[in-house]
PDB file of C-alpha atoms in Angstrom:
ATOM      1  CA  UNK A  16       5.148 -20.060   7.578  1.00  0.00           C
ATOM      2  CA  UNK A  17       2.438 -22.279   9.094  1.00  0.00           C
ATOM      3  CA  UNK A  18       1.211 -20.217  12.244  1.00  0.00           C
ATOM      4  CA  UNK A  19       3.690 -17.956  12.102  1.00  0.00           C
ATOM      5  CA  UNK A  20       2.721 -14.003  12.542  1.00  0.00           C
ATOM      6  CA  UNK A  21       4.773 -11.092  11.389  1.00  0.00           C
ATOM      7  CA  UNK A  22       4.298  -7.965  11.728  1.00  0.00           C
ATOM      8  CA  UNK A  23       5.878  -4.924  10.041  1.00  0.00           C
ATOM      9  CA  UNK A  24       6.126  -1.794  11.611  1.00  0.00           C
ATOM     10  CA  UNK A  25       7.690   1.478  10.786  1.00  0.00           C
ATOM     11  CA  UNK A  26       8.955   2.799  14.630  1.00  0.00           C
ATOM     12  CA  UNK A  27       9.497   6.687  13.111  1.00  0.00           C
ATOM     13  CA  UNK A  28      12.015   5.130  10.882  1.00  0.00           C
ATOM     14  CA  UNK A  29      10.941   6.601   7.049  1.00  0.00           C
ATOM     15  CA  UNK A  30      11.762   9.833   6.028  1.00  0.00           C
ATOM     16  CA  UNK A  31       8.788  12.773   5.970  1.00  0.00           C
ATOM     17  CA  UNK A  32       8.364  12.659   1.738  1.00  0.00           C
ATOM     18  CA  UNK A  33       9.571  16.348   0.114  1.00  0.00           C
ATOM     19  CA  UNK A  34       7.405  19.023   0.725  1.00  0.00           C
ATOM     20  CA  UNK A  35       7.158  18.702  -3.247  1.00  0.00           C
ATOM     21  CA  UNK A  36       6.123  15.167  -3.396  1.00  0.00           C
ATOM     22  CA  UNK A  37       2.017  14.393  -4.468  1.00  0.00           C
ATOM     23  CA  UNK A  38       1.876  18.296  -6.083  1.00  0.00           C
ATOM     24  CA  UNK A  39       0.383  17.995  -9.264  1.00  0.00           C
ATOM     25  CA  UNK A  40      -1.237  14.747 -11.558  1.00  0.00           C
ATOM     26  CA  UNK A  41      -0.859  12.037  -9.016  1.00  0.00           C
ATOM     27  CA  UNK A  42      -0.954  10.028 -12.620  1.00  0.00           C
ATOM     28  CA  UNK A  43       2.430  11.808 -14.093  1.00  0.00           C
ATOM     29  CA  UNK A  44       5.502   9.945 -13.195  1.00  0.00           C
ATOM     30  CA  UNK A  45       7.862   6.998 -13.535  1.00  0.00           C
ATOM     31  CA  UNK A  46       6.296   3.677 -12.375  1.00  0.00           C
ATOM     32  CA  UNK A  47       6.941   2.645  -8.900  1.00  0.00           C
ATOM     33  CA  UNK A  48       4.892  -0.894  -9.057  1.00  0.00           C
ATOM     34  CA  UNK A  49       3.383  -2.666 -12.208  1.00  0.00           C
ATOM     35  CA  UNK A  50      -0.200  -4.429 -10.719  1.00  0.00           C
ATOM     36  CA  UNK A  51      -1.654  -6.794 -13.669  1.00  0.00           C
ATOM     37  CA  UNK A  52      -5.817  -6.628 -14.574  1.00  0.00           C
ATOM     38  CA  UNK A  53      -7.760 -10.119 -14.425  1.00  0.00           C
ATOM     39  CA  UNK A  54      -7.727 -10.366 -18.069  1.00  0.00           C
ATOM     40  CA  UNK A  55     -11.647 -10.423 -17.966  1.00  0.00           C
ATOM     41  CA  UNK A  56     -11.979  -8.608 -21.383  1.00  0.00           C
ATOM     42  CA  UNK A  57      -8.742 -10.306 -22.644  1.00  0.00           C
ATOM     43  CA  UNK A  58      -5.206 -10.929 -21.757  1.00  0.00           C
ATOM     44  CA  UNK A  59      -4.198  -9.730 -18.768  1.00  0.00           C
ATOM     45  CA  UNK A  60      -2.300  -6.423 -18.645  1.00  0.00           C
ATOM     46  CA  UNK A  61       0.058  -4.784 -16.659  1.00  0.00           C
ATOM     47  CA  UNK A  62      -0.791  -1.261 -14.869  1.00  0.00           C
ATOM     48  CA  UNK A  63       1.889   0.972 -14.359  1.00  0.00           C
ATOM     49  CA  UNK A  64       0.848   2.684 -10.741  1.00  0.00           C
ATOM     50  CA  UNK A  65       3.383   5.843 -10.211  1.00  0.00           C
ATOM     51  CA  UNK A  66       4.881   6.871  -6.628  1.00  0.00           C
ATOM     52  CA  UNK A  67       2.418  10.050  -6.893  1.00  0.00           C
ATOM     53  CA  UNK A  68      -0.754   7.953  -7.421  1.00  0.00           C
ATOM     54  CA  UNK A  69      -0.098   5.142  -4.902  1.00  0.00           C
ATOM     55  CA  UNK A  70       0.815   8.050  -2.642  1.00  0.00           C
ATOM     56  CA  UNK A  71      -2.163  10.132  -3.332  1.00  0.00           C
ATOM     57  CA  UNK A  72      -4.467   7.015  -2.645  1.00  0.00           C
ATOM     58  CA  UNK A  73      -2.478   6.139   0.670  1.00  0.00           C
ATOM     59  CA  UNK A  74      -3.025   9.430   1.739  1.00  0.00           C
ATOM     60  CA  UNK A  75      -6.676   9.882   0.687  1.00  0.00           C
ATOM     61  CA  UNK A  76      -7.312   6.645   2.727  1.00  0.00           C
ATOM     62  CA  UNK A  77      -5.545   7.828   6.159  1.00  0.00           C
ATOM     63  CA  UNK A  78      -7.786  10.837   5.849  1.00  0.00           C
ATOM     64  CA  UNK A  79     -10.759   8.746   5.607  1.00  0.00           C
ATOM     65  CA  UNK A  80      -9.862   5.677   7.779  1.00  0.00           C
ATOM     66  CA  UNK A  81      -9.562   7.757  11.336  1.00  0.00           C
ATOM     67  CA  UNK A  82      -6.723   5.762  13.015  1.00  0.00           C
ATOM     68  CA  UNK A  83      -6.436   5.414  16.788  1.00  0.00           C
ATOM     69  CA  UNK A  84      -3.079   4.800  18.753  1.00  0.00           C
ATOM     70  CA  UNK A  85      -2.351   1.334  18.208  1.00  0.00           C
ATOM     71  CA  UNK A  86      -4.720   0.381  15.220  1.00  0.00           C
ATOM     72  CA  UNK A  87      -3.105  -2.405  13.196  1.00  0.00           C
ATOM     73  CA  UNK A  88      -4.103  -3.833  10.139  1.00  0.00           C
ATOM     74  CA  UNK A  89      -4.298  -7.672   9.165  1.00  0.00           C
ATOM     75  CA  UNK A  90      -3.265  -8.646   5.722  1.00  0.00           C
ATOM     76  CA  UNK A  91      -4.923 -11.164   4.438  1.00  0.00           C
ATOM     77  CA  UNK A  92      -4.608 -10.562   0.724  1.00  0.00           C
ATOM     78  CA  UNK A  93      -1.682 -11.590  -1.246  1.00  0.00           C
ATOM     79  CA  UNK A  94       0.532  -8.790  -2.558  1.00  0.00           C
ATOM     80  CA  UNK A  95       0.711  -9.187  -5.438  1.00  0.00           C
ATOM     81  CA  UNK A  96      -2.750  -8.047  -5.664  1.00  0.00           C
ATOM     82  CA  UNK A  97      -3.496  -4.277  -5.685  1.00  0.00           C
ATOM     83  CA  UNK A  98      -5.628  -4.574  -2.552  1.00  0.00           C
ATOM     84  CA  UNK A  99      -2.758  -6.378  -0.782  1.00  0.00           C
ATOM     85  CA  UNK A 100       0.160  -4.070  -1.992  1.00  0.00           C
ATOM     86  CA  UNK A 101      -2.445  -1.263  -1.056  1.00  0.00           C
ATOM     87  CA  UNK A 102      -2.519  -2.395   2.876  1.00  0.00           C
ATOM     88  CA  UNK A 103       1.118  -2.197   2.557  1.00  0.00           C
ATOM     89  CA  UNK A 104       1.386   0.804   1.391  1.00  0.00           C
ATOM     90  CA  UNK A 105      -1.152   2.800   3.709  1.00  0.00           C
ATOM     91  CA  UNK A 106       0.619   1.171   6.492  1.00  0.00           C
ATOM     92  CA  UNK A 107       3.435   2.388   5.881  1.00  0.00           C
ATOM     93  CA  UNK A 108       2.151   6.335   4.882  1.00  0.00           C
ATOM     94  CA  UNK A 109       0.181   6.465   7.753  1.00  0.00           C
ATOM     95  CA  UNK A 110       3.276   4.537  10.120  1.00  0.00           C
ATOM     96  CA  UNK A 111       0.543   2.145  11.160  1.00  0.00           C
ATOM     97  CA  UNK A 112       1.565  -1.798  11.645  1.00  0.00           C
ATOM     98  CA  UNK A 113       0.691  -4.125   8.962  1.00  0.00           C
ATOM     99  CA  UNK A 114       0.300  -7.818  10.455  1.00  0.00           C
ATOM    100  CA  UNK A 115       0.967 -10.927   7.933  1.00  0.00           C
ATOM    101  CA  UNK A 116      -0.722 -14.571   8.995  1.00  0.00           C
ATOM    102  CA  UNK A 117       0.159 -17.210   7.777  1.00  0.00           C
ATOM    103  CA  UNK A 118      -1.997 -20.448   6.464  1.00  0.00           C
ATOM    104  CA  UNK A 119      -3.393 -22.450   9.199  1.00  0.00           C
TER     105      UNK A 119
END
């Protein structure tokens, strides 16, 4: 992918969520993406992150971000790391284009 960009974008194309969806402990609820620690205080371990939670904090973060027409944002974390798969994943809540460089 040397110099290549790509960039994701939603165009209106995902469903709304259920009116239901995020109600209640944003921590209840099967896992929809296992993220492992560092292992700084031991082996590393695997955090199960639930559809609620990583929609709660996507959500949280659109309130707080204030995007404008046409704001992009540049990924430049892998992800497989929680701040990478977290770009992803408020791009995509807030229909916002994610845009993936690659090594120069």
């Amino acid at each position: 992918m040397a110099g290549a960009c790509v960039c994701v974008e939603s165009g209106g194309a995902l469903a709304a969520p259920p009116a239901a969806a995020g109600v209640g402990n944003p921590g209840v609820g099967p896992g929809a993406a296992i993220v492992f620690t560092s292992g700084t205080t031991g082996h590393p371990r695997g955090a199960v992150l639930s559809r609620a939670a990583l929609r709660a904090s996507a959500r949280a973060h659109t309130r707080a971000m204030g995007w404008r027409a046409g704001d992009r944002w540049l990924l430049s974390l892998p992800t497989a790391h929680v701040g990478g798969l977290m770009v992803v994943i408020r791009c995509l809540q807030a229909r916002r284009a994610v845009v993936v460089g690659g090594r120069r």
